[in-house]
Every structure is written in C-alpha cells, then in structure tokens.
Coordinates of C-alpha atoms in Angstrom, one line a residue:
X298 CA -0.1 0.1 0.1
X299 CA 3.0 2.3 0.8
X300 CA 4.1 2.2 -2.8
X301 CA 0.7 2.6 -4.5
X302 CA 0.0 5.5 -2.1
X303 CA 3.1 7.3 -3.3
X304 CA 2.6 6.6 -6.7
X305 CA -0.7 8.4 -6.6
X306 CA 0.8 11.3 -4.7
X307 CA 3.4 11.8 -7.1
X308 CA 0.8 13.0 -9.4
X309 CA -0.3 15.7 -7.1
X310 CA 2.0 18.8 -7.2
X311 CA 0.8 20.4 -3.9
X312 CA 3.6 20.9 -1.4
X313 CA 2.0 19.0 1.2
X314 CA 2.1 15.9 -1.0
X315 CA 5.6 16.4 -2.0
X316 CA 6.7 16.7 1.7
X317 CA 5.2 13.3 1.9
X318 CA 7.2 11.9 -0.5
X319 CA 10.3 13.4 0.8
X320 CA 9.7 12.4 4.4
X321 CA 10.3 15.9 5.9
X322 CA 13.5 16.2 3.9
X323 CA 14.0 19.8 4.7
X324 CA 17.4 20.6 5.9
X325 CA 20.6 19.1 4.4
X326 CA 22.1 15.8 6.2
X327 CA 25.2 15.8 8.4
X328 CA 26.5 13.4 6.3
X329 CA 26.0 15.2 3.0
X330 CA 24.0 12.9 1.1
X331 CA 20.6 12.5 0.1
X332 CA 19.0 9.4 -1.0
X333 CA 15.6 9.8 -2.6
X334 CA 15.7 6.4 -4.2
X335 CA 12.2 4.6 -5.1
X336 CA 10.1 7.5 -4.1
X337 CA 8.0 7.7 -7.4
X338 CA 9.4 10.9 -7.8
X339 CA 8.4 12.8 -11.3
X340 CA 10.5 16.0 -10.4
X341 CA 13.4 16.7 -8.4
X342 CA 12.4 19.1 -5.7
X343 CA 14.1 22.3 -6.0
X344 CA 14.9 22.9 -2.2
X345 CA 17.4 20.0 -2.7
X346 CA 19.5 22.0 -5.2
X347 CA 19.8 24.4 -2.3
X348 CA 22.1 22.0 -0.2
X349 CA 25.2 23.3 -2.0
X350 CA 27.6 21.4 0.4
X351 CA 25.9 17.9 -1.0
X352 CA 28.3 15.3 -1.9
X353 CA 26.1 12.2 -3.0
X354 CA 22.7 12.5 -4.6
X355 CA 20.8 9.1 -5.3
X356 CA 17.9 9.5 -7.2
X357 CA 17.3 5.7 -8.5
X358 CA 14.3 4.0 -9.2
X359 CA 12.0 6.9 -10.0
X360 CA 9.9 8.6 -12.9
X361 CA 12.5 11.4 -13.8
X362 CA 13.0 12.5 -17.2
X363 CA 14.5 15.9 -16.7
X364 CA 16.3 17.6 -14.2
X365 CA 15.9 21.4 -13.2
X366 CA 18.9 23.9 -14.1
X367 CA 19.2 24.8 -10.4
X368 CA 20.9 21.4 -10.0
X369 CA 24.0 23.5 -11.1
X370 CA 24.2 24.7 -7.7
X371 CA 25.5 21.4 -6.5
X372 CA 28.9 22.1 -7.3
X373 CA 30.6 19.7 -4.6
X374 CA 28.7 16.6 -5.9
X375 CA 30.8 13.6 -6.2
X376 CA 28.4 10.8 -6.6
X377 CA 25.0 11.1 -8.8
X378 CA 22.8 8.4 -9.3
X379 CA 20.1 8.6 -12.0
X380 CA 19.7 5.1 -12.7
X381 CA 16.3 3.2 -13.3
X382 CA 14.6 6.3 -14.6
X383 CA 13.0 7.3 -17.8
X384 CA 15.6 9.7 -19.2
X385 CA 15.8 9.4 -23.0
X386 CA 18.7 12.0 -22.9
X387 CA 20.8 13.1 -20.3
X388 CA 20.1 16.6 -18.9
X389 CA 23.0 18.9 -20.0
X390 CA 22.9 20.5 -16.5
X391 CA 24.5 17.2 -14.9
X392 CA 27.6 18.1 -17.3
X393 CA 28.1 21.4 -15.3
X394 CA 28.8 19.1 -12.1
X395 CA 32.6 19.0 -12.5
X396 CA 33.4 17.2 -9.2
X397 CA 31.7 14.4 -10.0
X398 CA 33.6 11.0 -9.7
X399 CA 30.7 8.4 -10.2
X400 CA 27.8 8.6 -12.5
X401 CA 25.0 6.0 -12.8
X402 CA 23.0 6.2 -16.0
X403 CA 22.0 2.5 -16.3
X404 CA 18.3 1.5 -17.0
X405 CA 17.1 4.4 -18.9
X406 CA 16.3 5.1 -22.6
X407 CA 19.6 6.7 -23.6
X408 CA 20.5 6.4 -27.3
X409 CA 23.2 8.8 -27.1
X410 CA 25.5 10.9 -24.6
X411 CA 26.0 14.8 -25.2
X412 CA 29.3 16.0 -26.3
X413 CA 29.3 18.2 -22.9
X414 CA 29.7 15.0 -21.0
X415 CA 33.6 15.7 -21.7
X416 CA 33.5 18.4 -19.3
X417 CA 33.4 15.6 -16.3
X418 CA 37.1 15.3 -16.4
X419 CA 37.0 14.0 -12.6
X420 CA 34.8 11.1 -13.5
X421 CA 36.1 7.7 -12.6
X422 CA 33.2 5.5 -12.8
X423 CA 30.3 5.7 -15.4
X424 CA 27.5 3.0 -15.6
X425 CA 25.6 3.4 -18.7
X426 CA 24.3 -0.3 -18.9
X427 CA 20.9 -1.3 -20.2
X428 CA 20.0 1.6 -22.6
X429 CA 19.6 1.8 -26.1
X430 CA 23.2 2.5 -27.4
X431 CA 24.1 1.0 -30.5
X432 CA 27.4 2.5 -30.7
X433 CA 29.4 3.5 -27.7
X434 CA 29.5 7.5 -27.5
X435 CA 33.0 8.5 -28.5
X436 CA 32.7 11.5 -25.9
X437 CA 33.3 8.7 -23.3
X438 CA 37.0 8.5 -24.8
X439 CA 37.6 11.8 -23.6
X440 CA 37.1 11.1 -19.9
X441 CA 41.1 10.6 -19.0
X442 CA 40.6 9.5 -15.3
X443 CA 37.8 7.0 -16.3
X444 CA 38.8 3.7 -14.4
X445 CA 35.6 1.7 -14.7
X446 CA 33.1 1.5 -17.7
X447 CA 30.0 -0.5 -17.3
X448 CA 28.1 -0.7 -20.9
X449 CA 26.5 -4.0 -20.5
X450 CA 23.0 -4.8 -22.1
X451 CA 23.0 -2.4 -25.0
X452 CA 23.3 -3.0 -28.7
X453 CA 26.9 -2.4 -28.7
X454 CA 28.8 -4.1 -32.3
X455 CA 32.0 -2.4 -31.9
X456 CA 34.2 -0.1 -29.8
X457 CA 35.9 3.2 -31.0
X458 CA 39.6 3.1 -31.4
X459 CA 39.8 6.3 -29.7
X460 CA 39.2 4.2 -26.2
X461 CA 42.6 3.1 -26.3
X462 CA 43.5 6.8 -25.0
X463 CA 41.8 5.7 -21.5
X464 CA 45.0 5.0 -19.9
X465 CA 43.4 5.1 -16.5
X466 CA 40.5 2.3 -17.4
X467 CA 41.0 -0.9 -15.6
X468 CA 37.6 -2.5 -15.9
X469 CA 35.3 -2.9 -18.8
X470 CA 32.0 -4.7 -18.6
X471 CA 30.5 -5.2 -21.9
X472 CA 28.2 -8.5 -21.1
X473 CA 25.1 -8.8 -23.3
X474 CA 25.7 -6.8 -26.2
X475 CA 26.1 -7.7 -30.2
X476 CA 29.6 -8.2 -30.3
X477 CA 30.7 -10.7 -33.1
X478 CA 34.1 -10.1 -32.8
X479 CA 36.5 -9.4 -29.8
X480 CA 37.0 -5.6 -30.0
X481 CA 40.4 -5.2 -31.4
X482 CA 40.9 -1.7 -29.5
X483 CA 41.0 -3.8 -26.3
X484 CA 44.0 -5.7 -27.4
X485 CA 46.0 -2.6 -27.4
X486 CA 45.1 -1.8 -23.9
X487 CA 47.8 -3.3 -21.7
X488 CA 46.7 -1.4 -18.4
X489 CA 43.2 -3.6 -18.3
X490 CA 42.7 -5.4 -15.4
X491 CA 39.2 -6.7 -16.1
X492 CA 37.4 -7.6 -19.5
X493 CA 33.8 -9.0 -19.5
X494 CA 32.7 -10.0 -22.7
X495 CA 29.9 -12.5 -21.3
X496 CA 26.7 -13.2 -23.6
X497 CA 27.7 -11.8 -27.0
X498 CA 28.4 -13.4 -30.1
X499 CA 32.1 -13.9 -30.5
X500 CA 33.0 -16.9 -32.3
X501 CA 36.8 -16.5 -31.9
X502 CA 38.9 -15.2 -29.2
X503 CA 42.4 -14.1 -29.9
X504 CA 45.1 -14.5 -27.7
X505 CA 45.2 -12.0 -24.7
X506 CA 48.7 -13.4 -23.1
X507 CA 50.1 -10.1 -24.1
X508 CA 48.1 -8.0 -21.7
X509 CA 50.6 -7.7 -18.5
X510 CA 47.8 -6.0 -16.3
X511 CA 45.1 -8.5 -17.1
X512 CA 43.6 -10.3 -13.9
X513 CA 40.3 -11.6 -15.1
X514 CA 38.5 -12.1 -18.5
X515 CA 34.6 -13.2 -18.4
X516 CA 33.8 -14.7 -21.9
X517 CA 31.2 -17.1 -21.0
X518 CA 27.9 -17.6 -23.1
X519 CA 29.3 -16.8 -26.5
X520 CA 29.3 -19.3 -29.7
X521 CA 33.1 -19.5 -29.3
X522 CA 35.1 -22.4 -30.2
X523 CA 38.4 -21.5 -28.2
X524 CA 39.2 -19.8 -25.0
X525 CA 41.2 -16.7 -25.0
X526 CA 44.8 -17.5 -24.2
X527 CA 46.1 -15.8 -21.3
X528 CA 49.3 -15.2 -19.2
X529 CA 49.9 -17.3 -16.1
X530 CA 47.8 -16.4 -13.0
X531 CA 45.0 -14.7 -15.1
X532 CA 41.4 -16.0 -13.9
X533 CA 39.2 -16.9 -17.0
X534 CA 35.3 -17.4 -16.6
X535 CA 33.8 -19.5 -19.4
X536 CA 34.0 -22.8 -21.3
X537 CA 37.1 -24.8 -21.3
X538 CA 38.8 -22.2 -18.8
X539 CA 39.6 -24.7 -16.0
X540 CA 41.1 -27.4 -18.4
X541 CA 42.7 -26.0 -21.5
X542 CA 42.4 -23.1 -23.6
X543 CA 41.1 -25.1 -26.6
X544 CA 38.3 -27.8 -26.6
X545 CA 39.3 -31.3 -25.9
X546 CA 38.7 -33.6 -29.0
X547 CA 38.0 -37.2 -28.8
X548 CA 37.6 -39.3 -32.2
X549 CA 37.2 -36.1 -34.1
X550 CA 34.4 -34.9 -32.0
X551 CA 34.5 -31.7 -30.0
X552 CA 33.5 -32.4 -26.3
X553 CA 32.3 -29.2 -24.3
X554 CA 33.2 -29.0 -20.7
X555 CA 30.5 -27.6 -18.4
X556 CA 31.6 -25.7 -15.3
X557 CA 29.6 -25.1 -12.3
X558 CA 31.1 -21.8 -11.8
X559 CA 29.1 -18.8 -13.0
X560 CA 30.4 -15.8 -14.4
X561 CA 31.2 -12.9 -12.1
X562 CA 28.5 -9.9 -12.5
X563 CA 29.5 -6.3 -12.0
X564 CA 29.0 -5.0 -8.4
X565 CA 25.3 -4.5 -7.5
X566 CA 26.5 -2.1 -4.5
X567 CA 27.2 1.3 -5.6
X568 CA 30.7 2.4 -4.9
X569 CA 32.4 5.3 -3.2
X570 CA 34.9 7.3 -5.1
X571 CA 38.7 6.4 -4.2

C-alpha cells in the first residue's frame, strides 16, 4: 500500500504531497548525502538544489525524465545516481557538475550521450548499462581519468579505437551486447585488469597473453570454439577455462566442458569514489 500511495501522491504537485514523498527532508543531512531512491518522484524537489555542500545524491528508481537547471548549484557533488528512470537524453545540467567521480545512468532510455560530457574530467566510474546505445559514444573516450566503464546490455557491435586513449581504464563490462568479434582496441590496452564480454556473439578469441595487467576475463555464453589464451595467473570464466585453452577432442568430436562456476557480475552495490 505504501508504494501505491506514493505513486498516486507523485501526481499531485502540492507542497503537502511532495513533503510526504520526501519524508520531511528539509535540511541537508550531516553526512552530506540525500537518498531519494524509489520515491516515485516525477521531478526533483527544488529545495534539494539549495544543499550546496551535498556530496552524494541518489535518485535511482523514480520516474524522472528531466532535471531542473538549479541542479548546477551542487558543485560539490561527487556521486550522482540517475539509474532506473525514464531519461531519453542526459540533462545537460549534469555536465556542469565538474566534481563528479561516479555517475550512474543505467536502465534508462539513452541512445546517445552529449558532447558536454567531456567536461566531467574527474569522472572515474560511469554506468551506462541497459540503455539503447548502438555505439559507444566517442565522448566517453575523452574522460581521461575513467577507471571503470559499465556498458553491458546495450546493442554495441564495436568499440571506437579512441578508447585506447583511456590509460586509466582498468575494468570494462560489455556483457549482453551484440559483439560478433572481440573488440580489437582492447588488444592495445595493456593496462586493463578486467574484461567482461559475457553473453555476446563472439566466435573466436585472439590471444590475450600479451596484456600484462589482465587479472580476469569473462567470456562465457559466446558461440566460441576456443578460449582466449592468457598469461599465467589470469583467471578465466567460460568454457574450457579450467582445463585447456582449446576444447578437448576425442575421435574427431568436440567435447564441451561444462563448469559449475557462474560468471561474475558487475558489483550491485554502488561504490564510493577512491
């Protein structure tokens, strides 16, 4: 009943109704964090934008499709969560928050990202999973401090060669896309530690043994006939990963090796900036 009531109240713009949704949040919390996730909000209450010392703002799982220009006042914001909303385009005001370290945009309806995203030069973690991206926006390649990129469950077929310029990138999650070939640009990124290409359409894996930083590669649920070769000590998750880089053969037939181990998933818990 509580969520149903909030859904109804969310359509009523009166101050009394909005106060009910916010549960008397009138002053900035001491911990400089506001969590309005799952409140059925259709607009961000403007008085939140007056909390100028705010560091963390969680707006996940609402019904938002725009943000007020007053959000620009939150110049100390380091974490902004906009996942599980109805954004078809990223509000440009987000790109004015230059102290952002972590930005969650997953599970929206984004088909692109604005060029203004390049202004977020402190961004270290970007979640854009479960959107409508057919191409990885090249502006992502201009985020020079980016360490973690979650771009799974889109419709990506390739990655731009400019991605190689992200020399701080350590983890890239690409599961659930439409990759038919292993992205060549990843072969020229020796600093990568985690590569996840689970649930794509990759039929052949090149050797990854030359990547000195690699610690984990997840390649399960691809129609491949070989496992990627890796250096000693690198963990692989996928068919044949615990046996041999190639499928075992017996009397000319290919024998599939089934593993009980399941592929690791990106962290479900939102992380703090380092």
